[in-house]
């Protein structure tokens, strides 16, 4: 084992996977998933114990105090053994959103033991299509966003949604759309999510953030992450794709404002044949603006995307793009991700197993941390993340709008998450069919479930965008009806 220091939280997560399966610790951690009461709201033992580690002088029950001492000692031992930075763990746990995410890991280990990939009692992330309203007409829009839907949740129900996600233990909420920034309820609901201790993110076309005072208001209300969609480094190409002239300049200004204000920032680009030759130009633009990361999104033929299916990449083109992204991560001072789960396989192969890309983030040169890919890696739909529609419908992913597993106005989010048969199927990689089911990389990748559904009609079927399953794409040139289970 190397003696160099690695990040505290990654070292902690790697160590927890091992130590929680020992005969000594396994019985002790079972209680971490139980609910207890505190002065403000119900919490699990794990979450309350983590709060006490961060705030040792606050009041709490004896059970939580005992587990705070136990976890504190366990964390010290684990981080030391895995050569992590203890000071990073101490500082990170002061962040309520980090505590929520870490509590989910602990509760998942307590309830299910170590599973591959890891099962969790609630998702790390909810992507909330906050509204169907949009001021653009993007060609690939999965939501067909335009005018508000008559069934969109009223403000009272939106705030109730935040309460439900809070009670479930969700760590992060990303507001998407449509365009959430132009909805009159957005600021109120953003503050409620932030006040609950959840990490708040915004996926936006960037136009509203071109107004610096509006961006400053979002910062004050607790927004932490801003992701602006930029489809081309060429203003005219971007505007043509977005359906409105002149929006590239405003989007870039909005992204610059987000960088200037200190948000965690990303440029998001959906890769199609329209911008396939622009990877370098897009990365150059991102570096010039000063964003921290670039996320290359997998194209999914849903919504308006069905009308531009011929612009989808071939498996060979996707393979070359993912290889390029891997290499650019070594050349540039940027974090470069892809939502294509095959990126995990690419990085693993090209690095001879030393590097991996588990679930949309990239680990450079750390074999211990790369082992976490099977723990958290691959397509996260219905497993570590879920989507909310404007009317309260819950789906596995924003790119799987046709599979509705429940509605939060009729059932609690916790019961939907825990009882959905679709979610249970997505959490079990041994239930995958076709090439994805027999692939040696299914635990680190698993294929994109949205692409499998859109192209084959089977949410557990083969992802036809993978080069290891190349015949599927060529045999399925039209979208198929839905098949689940």
CSV table of C-alpha atoms in Angstrom, one decimal:
chain,number,residue,atom,x,y,z
A,1,UNK,CA,0.0,0.0,0.0
A,2,UNK,CA,1.3,3.4,-0.9
A,3,UNK,CA,2.3,5.8,1.8
A,4,UNK,CA,1.2,9.0,0.0
A,5,UNK,CA,-1.8,10.8,1.4
A,6,UNK,CA,-5.2,10.6,-0.3
A,7,UNK,CA,-8.4,12.5,0.3
A,8,UNK,CA,-10.0,11.9,3.7
A,9,UNK,CA,-13.5,11.1,2.6
A,10,UNK,CA,-12.5,8.7,-0.2
A,11,UNK,CA,-10.1,6.9,2.2
A,12,UNK,CA,-13.0,6.7,4.7
A,13,UNK,CA,-15.4,5.2,2.3
A,14,UNK,CA,-12.9,2.7,1.1
A,15,UNK,CA,-12.2,1.6,4.6
A,16,UNK,CA,-15.8,1.5,5.8
A,17,UNK,CA,-16.5,-1.1,3.1
A,18,UNK,CA,-14.0,-3.4,4.6
A,19,UNK,CA,-14.4,-2.9,8.4
A,20,UNK,CA,-18.1,-3.0,8.5
A,21,UNK,CA,-18.1,-6.6,7.4
A,22,UNK,CA,-15.9,-7.8,10.3
A,23,UNK,CA,-17.5,-10.0,13.0
A,24,UNK,CA,-16.8,-7.2,15.6
A,25,UNK,CA,-18.3,-4.2,13.8
A,26,UNK,CA,-21.2,-5.9,11.9
A,27,UNK,CA,-23.4,-6.2,15.0
A,28,UNK,CA,-22.5,-2.8,16.3
A,29,UNK,CA,-23.5,-0.9,13.1
A,30,UNK,CA,-27.0,-2.4,12.8
A,31,UNK,CA,-28.5,0.3,15.1
A,32,UNK,CA,-27.2,3.1,12.9
A,33,UNK,CA,-30.2,2.9,10.6
A,34,UNK,CA,-32.7,3.2,13.4
A,35,UNK,CA,-34.7,6.4,13.9
A,36,UNK,CA,-34.4,8.6,17.0
A,37,UNK,CA,-35.8,11.9,17.9
A,38,UNK,CA,-33.9,15.1,18.4
A,39,UNK,CA,-35.1,18.7,19.2
A,40,UNK,CA,-35.9,19.6,15.6
A,41,UNK,CA,-36.9,16.5,13.5
A,42,UNK,CA,-36.6,12.8,13.4
A,43,UNK,CA,-33.1,11.5,12.5
A,44,UNK,CA,-31.3,8.2,12.3
A,45,UNK,CA,-28.7,7.2,14.8
A,46,UNK,CA,-26.1,7.6,12.1
A,47,UNK,CA,-27.1,11.1,11.2
A,48,UNK,CA,-27.4,12.3,14.8
A,49,UNK,CA,-24.0,10.7,15.7
A,50,UNK,CA,-22.3,12.5,12.8
A,51,UNK,CA,-23.9,15.8,13.9
A,52,UNK,CA,-22.4,15.2,17.4
A,53,UNK,CA,-19.0,14.6,15.9
A,54,UNK,CA,-19.3,18.0,14.2
A,55,UNK,CA,-21.0,19.7,17.1
A,56,UNK,CA,-19.8,17.9,20.3
A,57,UNK,CA,-21.3,20.4,22.7
A,58,UNK,CA,-24.9,20.0,21.6
A,59,UNK,CA,-27.5,18.0,23.4
A,60,UNK,CA,-28.6,14.6,22.3
A,61,UNK,CA,-29.6,11.2,23.6
A,62,UNK,CA,-27.2,8.6,25.1
A,63,UNK,CA,-27.5,6.3,22.1
A,64,UNK,CA,-26.4,9.0,19.7
A,65,UNK,CA,-23.5,10.0,22.0
A,66,UNK,CA,-22.3,6.5,22.2
A,67,UNK,CA,-22.3,6.0,18.5
A,68,UNK,CA,-20.6,9.4,17.9
A,69,UNK,CA,-17.7,8.2,20.1
A,70,UNK,CA,-17.6,4.9,18.3
A,71,UNK,CA,-17.8,6.3,14.8
A,72,UNK,CA,-15.2,9.0,15.7
A,73,UNK,CA,-12.7,6.3,16.8
A,74,UNK,CA,-13.6,4.1,13.8
A,75,UNK,CA,-13.0,7.0,11.4
A,76,UNK,CA,-9.6,7.8,12.9
A,77,UNK,CA,-8.5,4.2,12.5
A,78,UNK,CA,-9.8,3.7,9.0
A,79,UNK,CA,-8.5,7.0,7.6
A,80,UNK,CA,-5.0,6.3,9.2
A,81,UNK,CA,-4.9,2.8,7.8
A,82,UNK,CA,-5.8,4.0,4.3
A,83,UNK,CA,-3.4,6.9,4.4
A,84,UNK,CA,-6.1,9.5,4.3
A,85,UNK,CA,-6.2,13.1,5.6
A,86,UNK,CA,-8.0,13.1,8.9
A,87,UNK,CA,-8.3,16.9,8.9
A,88,UNK,CA,-10.3,16.6,5.7
A,89,UNK,CA,-12.8,14.2,7.3
A,90,UNK,CA,-13.2,16.4,10.3
A,91,UNK,CA,-13.8,19.5,8.2
A,92,UNK,CA,-16.1,17.7,5.8
A,93,UNK,CA,-18.4,16.4,8.5
A,94,UNK,CA,-19.1,19.9,9.6
A,95,UNK,CA,-21.0,20.3,6.3
A,96,UNK,CA,-24.7,19.1,6.9
A,97,UNK,CA,-24.9,17.8,3.3
A,98,UNK,CA,-21.8,15.7,3.7
A,99,UNK,CA,-23.2,14.3,6.9
A,100,UNK,CA,-26.4,13.3,5.1
A,101,UNK,CA,-24.5,11.5,2.4
A,102,UNK,CA,-22.2,9.7,4.8
A,103,UNK,CA,-25.1,8.8,7.0
A,104,UNK,CA,-26.8,7.1,3.9
A,105,UNK,CA,-23.6,5.0,3.4
A,106,UNK,CA,-23.6,3.9,7.0
A,107,UNK,CA,-27.3,3.2,7.0
A,108,UNK,CA,-27.0,1.2,3.8
A,109,UNK,CA,-24.2,-0.9,5.3
A,110,UNK,CA,-26.2,-1.4,8.5
A,111,UNK,CA,-29.4,-2.5,6.6
A,112,UNK,CA,-27.9,-4.4,3.7
A,113,UNK,CA,-24.3,-5.1,4.4
A,114,UNK,CA,-21.8,-4.6,1.6
A,115,UNK,CA,-23.6,-5.0,-1.7
A,116,UNK,CA,-22.3,-4.6,-5.2
A,117,UNK,CA,-23.3,-1.9,-6.1
A,118,UNK,CA,-24.2,-0.6,-2.7
A,119,UNK,CA,-27.9,-0.4,-1.8
A,120,UNK,CA,-29.0,2.7,0.1
A,121,UNK,CA,-32.1,3.6,2.2
A,122,UNK,CA,-32.5,6.8,0.2
A,123,UNK,CA,-30.9,8.3,-2.9
A,124,UNK,CA,-27.9,10.6,-2.6
A,125,UNK,CA,-29.4,12.8,-5.2
A,126,UNK,CA,-32.9,13.8,-6.5
A,127,UNK,CA,-33.0,15.6,-9.8
A,128,UNK,CA,-36.2,17.6,-9.7
A,129,UNK,CA,-37.8,18.7,-13.0
A,130,UNK,CA,-39.2,21.7,-11.1
A,131,UNK,CA,-41.4,23.0,-13.9
A,132,UNK,CA,-42.2,22.5,-17.6
A,133,UNK,CA,-41.8,26.2,-18.3
A,134,UNK,CA,-38.8,27.1,-20.4
A,135,UNK,CA,-37.6,30.1,-22.4
A,136,UNK,CA,-35.7,28.1,-24.9
A,137,UNK,CA,-36.6,25.4,-27.5
A,138,UNK,CA,-33.8,22.9,-27.3
A,139,UNK,CA,-33.7,20.2,-29.9
A,140,UNK,CA,-32.8,17.4,-27.5
A,141,UNK,CA,-35.0,18.3,-24.6
A,142,UNK,CA,-36.0,15.2,-22.7
A,143,UNK,CA,-38.9,17.1,-21.1
A,144,UNK,CA,-40.3,18.8,-24.2
A,145,UNK,CA,-40.3,21.8,-22.0
A,146,UNK,CA,-42.2,24.9,-23.1
A,147,UNK,CA,-45.4,25.9,-21.2
A,148,UNK,CA,-46.4,25.0,-17.7
A,149,UNK,CA,-48.3,21.8,-17.2
A,150,UNK,CA,-51.8,22.2,-15.5
A,151,UNK,CA,-50.8,19.4,-13.1
A,152,UNK,CA,-47.7,21.1,-11.7
A,153,UNK,CA,-47.4,21.0,-7.9
A,154,UNK,CA,-48.6,24.1,-6.0
A,155,UNK,CA,-46.2,25.8,-3.7
A,156,UNK,CA,-47.6,24.0,-0.6
A,157,UNK,CA,-47.0,20.6,-2.2
A,158,UNK,CA,-43.5,21.6,-3.3
A,159,UNK,CA,-42.6,22.5,0.2
A,160,UNK,CA,-44.1,19.3,1.4
A,161,UNK,CA,-41.9,17.5,-1.1
A,162,UNK,CA,-38.8,19.1,0.5
A,163,UNK,CA,-40.0,17.8,3.9
A,164,UNK,CA,-40.5,14.3,2.5
A,165,UNK,CA,-37.0,14.3,1.0
A,166,UNK,CA,-35.6,15.6,4.2
A,167,UNK,CA,-37.3,12.9,6.3
A,168,UNK,CA,-36.1,10.3,3.8
A,169,UNK,CA,-32.5,11.4,4.3
A,170,UNK,CA,-31.8,12.6,0.8
A,171,UNK,CA,-28.4,14.3,0.6
A,172,UNK,CA,-28.7,16.5,-2.4
A,173,UNK,CA,-31.4,18.1,-4.7
A,174,UNK,CA,-30.7,19.3,-8.2
A,175,UNK,CA,-33.3,21.7,-9.7
A,176,UNK,CA,-33.8,21.2,-13.4
A,177,UNK,CA,-36.7,21.7,-15.7
A,178,UNK,CA,-37.7,23.2,-17.9
A,179,UNK,CA,-36.0,26.2,-16.6
A,180,UNK,CA,-36.4,26.5,-12.8
A,181,UNK,CA,-35.0,30.0,-12.5
A,182,UNK,CA,-38.0,31.5,-14.2
A,183,UNK,CA,-40.6,29.9,-12.0
A,184,UNK,CA,-42.0,32.1,-9.2
A,185,UNK,CA,-41.7,29.3,-6.6
A,186,UNK,CA,-38.0,28.5,-7.2
A,187,UNK,CA,-36.4,30.8,-4.7
A,188,UNK,CA,-38.8,29.8,-1.9
A,189,UNK,CA,-38.2,26.1,-2.4
A,190,UNK,CA,-34.5,26.5,-2.9
A,191,UNK,CA,-34.2,28.2,0.5
A,192,UNK,CA,-36.3,25.4,2.1
A,193,UNK,CA,-34.0,22.7,0.7
A,194,UNK,CA,-30.9,24.6,1.8
A,195,UNK,CA,-32.3,25.2,5.3
A,196,UNK,CA,-33.0,21.5,5.6
A,197,UNK,CA,-29.3,20.8,5.2
A,198,UNK,CA,-29.4,19.3,1.7
A,199,UNK,CA,-26.8,20.1,-0.9
A,200,UNK,CA,-28.5,22.3,-3.5
A,201,UNK,CA,-27.7,22.3,-7.2
A,202,UNK,CA,-29.0,24.0,-10.3
A,203,UNK,CA,-29.0,22.7,-13.9
A,204,UNK,CA,-29.8,25.8,-16.0
A,205,UNK,CA,-29.6,27.3,-19.4
A,206,UNK,CA,-27.7,30.2,-17.7
A,207,UNK,CA,-29.7,33.1,-18.9
A,208,UNK,CA,-31.1,34.2,-15.5
A,209,UNK,CA,-27.6,34.1,-14.0
A,210,UNK,CA,-26.4,36.7,-16.6
A,211,UNK,CA,-28.0,39.1,-14.1
A,212,UNK,CA,-25.3,39.2,-11.4
A,213,UNK,CA,-27.8,40.4,-8.8
A,214,UNK,CA,-30.0,37.4,-9.4
A,215,UNK,CA,-27.0,35.1,-9.1
A,216,UNK,CA,-26.0,36.8,-5.9
A,217,UNK,CA,-29.5,36.2,-4.5
A,218,UNK,CA,-29.2,32.4,-5.3
A,219,UNK,CA,-25.9,32.4,-3.4
A,220,UNK,CA,-27.5,34.0,-0.3
A,221,UNK,CA,-30.4,31.5,-0.4
A,222,UNK,CA,-27.9,28.6,-0.2
A,223,UNK,CA,-27.4,27.4,-3.8
A,224,UNK,CA,-24.0,25.7,-4.0
A,225,UNK,CA,-23.6,24.2,-7.5
A,226,UNK,CA,-24.3,25.7,-10.9
A,227,UNK,CA,-24.3,23.7,-14.1
A,228,UNK,CA,-24.9,25.6,-17.3
A,229,UNK,CA,-25.6,23.9,-20.6
A,230,UNK,CA,-23.3,24.9,-23.4
A,231,UNK,CA,-23.8,22.9,-26.6
A,232,UNK,CA,-21.1,24.4,-28.7
A,233,UNK,CA,-18.1,26.7,-28.4
A,234,UNK,CA,-19.5,28.4,-31.6
A,235,UNK,CA,-22.3,30.9,-30.5
A,236,UNK,CA,-24.3,30.4,-33.7
A,237,UNK,CA,-24.3,26.6,-33.4
A,238,UNK,CA,-25.3,26.8,-29.7
A,239,UNK,CA,-28.1,29.3,-30.5
A,240,UNK,CA,-29.4,27.1,-33.4
A,241,UNK,CA,-29.5,24.0,-31.1
A,242,UNK,CA,-31.2,26.0,-28.3
A,243,UNK,CA,-33.8,27.5,-30.7
A,244,UNK,CA,-33.3,31.2,-29.7
A,245,UNK,CA,-30.8,33.6,-31.2
A,246,UNK,CA,-28.3,35.4,-28.9
A,247,UNK,CA,-28.6,33.0,-25.9
A,248,UNK,CA,-24.9,31.8,-26.1
A,249,UNK,CA,-23.6,35.2,-24.9
A,250,UNK,CA,-26.0,35.3,-22.0
A,251,UNK,CA,-25.3,31.7,-21.0
A,252,UNK,CA,-21.5,32.3,-21.0
A,253,UNK,CA,-22.0,35.5,-19.0
A,254,UNK,CA,-24.2,33.5,-16.5
A,255,UNK,CA,-21.4,30.9,-16.1
A,256,UNK,CA,-18.8,33.6,-15.6
A,257,UNK,CA,-20.9,35.2,-12.9
A,258,UNK,CA,-21.2,31.8,-11.2
A,259,UNK,CA,-17.5,31.3,-11.3
A,260,UNK,CA,-16.9,34.8,-9.9
A,261,UNK,CA,-19.3,34.3,-7.0
A,262,UNK,CA,-17.6,31.1,-5.9
A,263,UNK,CA,-20.2,28.5,-6.8
A,264,UNK,CA,-19.1,25.0,-7.6
A,265,UNK,CA,-19.4,25.2,-11.4
A,266,UNK,CA,-19.8,23.0,-14.4
A,267,UNK,CA,-20.3,23.3,-18.1
A,268,UNK,CA,-22.6,20.6,-19.4
A,269,UNK,CA,-22.6,19.5,-23.0
A,270,UNK,CA,-24.7,16.8,-24.7
A,271,UNK,CA,-22.5,15.1,-27.3
A,272,UNK,CA,-24.0,14.5,-30.7
A,273,UNK,CA,-22.8,14.5,-34.2
A,274,UNK,CA,-23.4,18.2,-34.3
A,275,UNK,CA,-20.6,18.9,-31.8
A,276,UNK,CA,-18.5,15.7,-32.0
A,277,UNK,CA,-15.5,17.6,-33.5
A,278,UNK,CA,-15.6,20.4,-30.8
A,279,UNK,CA,-14.4,18.6,-27.7
A,280,UNK,CA,-11.1,20.5,-27.6
A,281,UNK,CA,-12.8,23.8,-28.3
A,282,UNK,CA,-15.4,23.2,-25.5
A,283,UNK,CA,-12.7,22.3,-23.0
A,284,UNK,CA,-10.6,25.3,-24.0
A,285,UNK,CA,-13.6,27.5,-23.4
A,286,UNK,CA,-14.3,25.9,-20.0
A,287,UNK,CA,-10.7,26.5,-19.0
A,288,UNK,CA,-10.8,30.2,-20.2
A,289,UNK,CA,-14.0,30.8,-18.1
A,290,UNK,CA,-12.5,29.1,-15.1
A,291,UNK,CA,-15.1,26.4,-14.4
A,292,UNK,CA,-14.1,23.5,-12.2
A,293,UNK,CA,-15.6,20.7,-14.4
A,294,UNK,CA,-17.0,19.8,-17.7
A,295,UNK,CA,-19.7,17.1,-17.9
A,296,UNK,CA,-20.3,15.4,-21.3
A,297,UNK,CA,-23.8,14.1,-21.3
A,298,UNK,CA,-24.9,10.9,-23.0
A,299,UNK,CA,-27.5,11.6,-25.7
A,300,UNK,CA,-30.8,9.9,-24.9
A,301,UNK,CA,-33.6,9.8,-27.5
A,302,UNK,CA,-36.5,10.8,-25.4
A,303,UNK,CA,-38.8,13.9,-25.5
A,304,UNK,CA,-37.7,16.1,-28.5
A,305,UNK,CA,-34.6,13.9,-28.7
A,306,UNK,CA,-36.7,11.3,-30.6
A,307,UNK,CA,-36.8,13.7,-33.5
A,308,UNK,CA,-33.0,13.9,-33.8
A,309,UNK,CA,-32.1,10.3,-33.2
A,310,UNK,CA,-30.0,10.2,-36.3
A,311,UNK,CA,-27.6,12.6,-34.6
A,312,UNK,CA,-26.8,10.0,-31.9
A,313,UNK,CA,-23.2,8.8,-31.8
A,314,UNK,CA,-22.3,5.3,-33.1
A,315,UNK,CA,-20.8,3.0,-30.5
A,316,UNK,CA,-17.4,3.5,-32.2
A,317,UNK,CA,-17.7,7.3,-31.9
A,318,UNK,CA,-18.7,7.1,-28.3
A,319,UNK,CA,-15.8,4.8,-27.5
A,320,UNK,CA,-13.3,7.3,-29.1
A,321,UNK,CA,-14.9,10.3,-27.2
A,322,UNK,CA,-14.6,8.5,-23.9
A,323,UNK,CA,-11.0,7.6,-24.6
A,324,UNK,CA,-10.3,11.3,-25.4
A,325,UNK,CA,-12.0,12.4,-22.2
A,326,UNK,CA,-9.8,10.0,-20.2
A,327,UNK,CA,-6.7,11.4,-21.8
A,328,UNK,CA,-7.8,15.0,-21.4
A,329,UNK,CA,-8.2,14.5,-17.7
A,330,UNK,CA,-4.4,13.9,-17.6
A,331,UNK,CA,-3.6,17.0,-19.7
A,332,UNK,CA,-5.9,19.7,-18.3
A,333,UNK,CA,-6.6,21.4,-15.0
A,334,UNK,CA,-10.2,20.4,-15.2
A,335,UNK,CA,-12.4,17.6,-13.9
A,336,UNK,CA,-13.9,16.0,-17.0
A,337,UNK,CA,-16.7,13.6,-16.6
A,338,UNK,CA,-19.1,11.6,-18.8
A,339,UNK,CA,-22.6,10.4,-17.8
A,340,UNK,CA,-22.0,7.5,-20.1
A,341,UNK,CA,-21.4,4.6,-17.7
A,342,UNK,CA,-19.0,3.0,-20.2
A,343,UNK,CA,-16.5,5.7,-19.1
A,344,UNK,CA,-15.7,3.4,-16.1
A,345,UNK,CA,-14.7,0.6,-18.4
A,346,UNK,CA,-12.6,2.9,-20.6
A,347,UNK,CA,-10.6,4.4,-17.7
A,348,UNK,CA,-10.1,1.0,-16.1
A,349,UNK,CA,-8.8,-0.5,-19.3
A,350,UNK,CA,-6.6,2.4,-20.4
A,351,UNK,CA,-5.0,2.7,-16.9
A,352,UNK,CA,-4.5,-1.1,-16.5
A,353,UNK,CA,-6.9,-1.0,-13.5
A,354,UNK,CA,-5.2,1.9,-11.7
A,355,UNK,CA,-7.9,4.5,-12.5
A,356,UNK,CA,-11.7,4.3,-12.6
A,357,UNK,CA,-14.7,6.6,-13.1
A,358,UNK,CA,-17.4,5.5,-10.6
A,359,UNK,CA,-20.7,7.2,-11.3
A,360,UNK,CA,-19.8,10.5,-13.0
A,361,UNK,CA,-16.6,11.3,-11.1
A,362,UNK,CA,-13.1,10.4,-11.9
A,363,UNK,CA,-10.3,9.0,-9.7
A,364,UNK,CA,-6.8,9.4,-10.9
A,365,UNK,CA,-4.1,6.8,-10.1
A,366,UNK,CA,-5.4,5.4,-6.8
A,367,UNK,CA,-6.0,1.7,-6.9
A,368,UNK,CA,-7.6,1.6,-3.4
A,369,UNK,CA,-10.2,4.3,-4.2
A,370,UNK,CA,-10.8,2.9,-7.7
A,371,UNK,CA,-11.9,-0.3,-6.0
A,372,UNK,CA,-15.0,1.7,-4.9
A,373,UNK,CA,-16.3,1.6,-8.5
A,374,UNK,CA,-18.2,-1.6,-7.8
A,375,UNK,CA,-19.4,-0.1,-4.5
A,376,UNK,CA,-21.0,3.1,-6.0
A,377,UNK,CA,-20.3,2.8,-9.8
A,378,UNK,CA,-22.2,2.7,-13.0
A,379,UNK,CA,-25.7,3.8,-13.9
A,380,UNK,CA,-27.3,5.3,-10.8
A,381,UNK,CA,-30.9,5.3,-12.0
A,382,UNK,CA,-33.2,4.1,-9.2
A,383,UNK,CA,-30.2,3.1,-7.1
A,384,UNK,CA,-28.3,6.2,-5.8
A,385,UNK,CA,-30.5,8.8,-7.6
A,386,UNK,CA,-34.1,9.3,-8.8
A,387,UNK,CA,-36.1,12.0,-10.6
A,388,UNK,CA,-39.1,14.0,-9.7
A,389,UNK,CA,-41.5,15.3,-12.4
A,390,UNK,CA,-43.3,18.7,-12.1
A,391,UNK,CA,-46.5,16.9,-11.0
A,392,UNK,CA,-44.8,14.9,-8.2
A,393,UNK,CA,-44.3,11.7,-10.2
A,394,UNK,CA,-41.2,9.7,-9.3
A,395,UNK,CA,-39.2,8.1,-12.0
A,396,UNK,CA,-35.8,6.3,-12.0
A,397,UNK,CA,-34.1,9.0,-14.1
A,398,UNK,CA,-35.0,12.3,-15.9
A,399,UNK,CA,-34.3,10.4,-19.1
A,400,UNK,CA,-36.8,7.7,-18.2
A,401,UNK,CA,-40.0,9.8,-17.9
A,402,UNK,CA,-42.3,7.0,-19.1
A,403,UNK,CA,-41.6,4.8,-16.0
A,404,UNK,CA,-43.6,6.2,-13.2
A,405,UNK,CA,-43.1,4.3,-9.9
A,406,UNK,CA,-45.3,6.5,-7.7
A,407,UNK,CA,-46.4,10.1,-6.9
A,408,UNK,CA,-45.3,11.9,-3.7
A,409,UNK,CA,-48.8,13.5,-3.3
A,410,UNK,CA,-50.3,10.0,-3.0
A,411,UNK,CA,-47.5,8.0,-1.2
A,412,UNK,CA,-44.5,9.0,0.8
A,413,UNK,CA,-41.2,9.3,-1.0
A,414,UNK,CA,-39.6,6.8,1.4
A,415,UNK,CA,-42.2,4.1,0.7
A,416,UNK,CA,-41.8,4.7,-3.1
A,417,UNK,CA,-38.0,4.4,-2.9
A,418,UNK,CA,-38.1,1.3,-0.7
A,419,UNK,CA,-41.0,-0.6,-2.3
A,420,UNK,CA,-40.8,0.1,-6.0
A,421,UNK,CA,-40.3,-3.2,-8.0
A,422,UNK,CA,-38.6,-1.2,-10.8
A,423,UNK,CA,-36.1,0.3,-8.3
A,424,UNK,CA,-35.4,-3.1,-6.8
A,425,UNK,CA,-34.7,-4.5,-10.3
A,426,UNK,CA,-32.3,-1.6,-11.1
A,427,UNK,CA,-30.4,-2.2,-7.9
A,428,UNK,CA,-29.6,-5.8,-8.8
A,429,UNK,CA,-27.1,-6.0,-11.6
A,430,UNK,CA,-27.6,-9.7,-11.8
A,431,UNK,CA,-31.0,-9.1,-13.3
A,432,UNK,CA,-29.6,-7.3,-16.4
A,433,UNK,CA,-30.2,-9.0,-19.6
A,434,UNK,CA,-28.4,-9.4,-22.9
A,435,UNK,CA,-24.8,-8.3,-23.3
A,436,UNK,CA,-25.0,-6.0,-20.2
A,437,UNK,CA,-26.0,-9.0,-18.1
A,438,UNK,CA,-23.0,-11.1,-19.1
A,439,UNK,CA,-20.4,-8.2,-19.3
A,440,UNK,CA,-17.5,-8.5,-16.9
A,441,UNK,CA,-17.8,-4.7,-16.3
A,442,UNK,CA,-21.5,-4.8,-15.3
A,443,UNK,CA,-20.8,-3.9,-11.7
A,444,UNK,CA,-18.7,-0.8,-12.5
A,445,UNK,CA,-20.8,0.2,-15.5
A,446,UNK,CA,-24.1,-1.7,-16.0
A,447,UNK,CA,-24.9,0.2,-19.2
A,448,UNK,CA,-27.2,3.2,-19.4
A,449,UNK,CA,-30.7,2.1,-18.4
A,450,UNK,CA,-32.3,5.0,-20.2
A,451,UNK,CA,-30.7,4.2,-23.5
A,452,UNK,CA,-31.5,0.5,-23.1
A,453,UNK,CA,-35.2,1.4,-22.6
A,454,UNK,CA,-35.4,4.0,-25.3
A,455,UNK,CA,-33.8,1.8,-28.0
A,456,UNK,CA,-35.0,-1.7,-27.0
A,457,UNK,CA,-38.1,-1.2,-24.8
A,458,UNK,CA,-36.4,-3.1,-22.0
A,459,UNK,CA,-35.1,-1.2,-19.0
A,460,UNK,CA,-33.0,-4.2,-18.0
A,461,UNK,CA,-31.8,-4.9,-21.5
A,462,UNK,CA,-28.5,-4.2,-23.3
A,463,UNK,CA,-27.3,-0.6,-23.8
A,464,UNK,CA,-26.9,-0.4,-27.6
A,465,UNK,CA,-24.5,2.6,-27.3
A,466,UNK,CA,-21.7,0.3,-26.1
A,467,UNK,CA,-19.1,-1.0,-28.5
A,468,UNK,CA,-19.3,-4.4,-26.7
A,469,UNK,CA,-22.9,-4.6,-27.8
A,470,UNK,CA,-22.6,-3.0,-31.3
A,471,UNK,CA,-25.2,-5.1,-33.1
A,472,UNK,CA,-28.0,-3.9,-30.9
A,473,UNK,CA,-27.9,-0.3,-32.1
A,474,UNK,CA,-27.9,-1.4,-35.7
A,475,UNK,CA,-30.7,-3.8,-35.2
A,476,UNK,CA,-32.9,-1.1,-33.4
A,477,UNK,CA,-33.2,2.0,-35.5
A,478,UNK,CA,-36.7,2.9,-34.1
A,479,UNK,CA,-37.8,3.3,-30.5
A,480,UNK,CA,-39.5,0.3,-29.0
A,481,UNK,CA,-42.5,0.0,-26.7
A,482,UNK,CA,-41.9,-0.2,-22.9
A,483,UNK,CA,-40.9,-3.5,-21.2
A,484,UNK,CA,-40.0,-3.9,-17.6
A,485,UNK,CA,-39.3,-6.7,-15.2
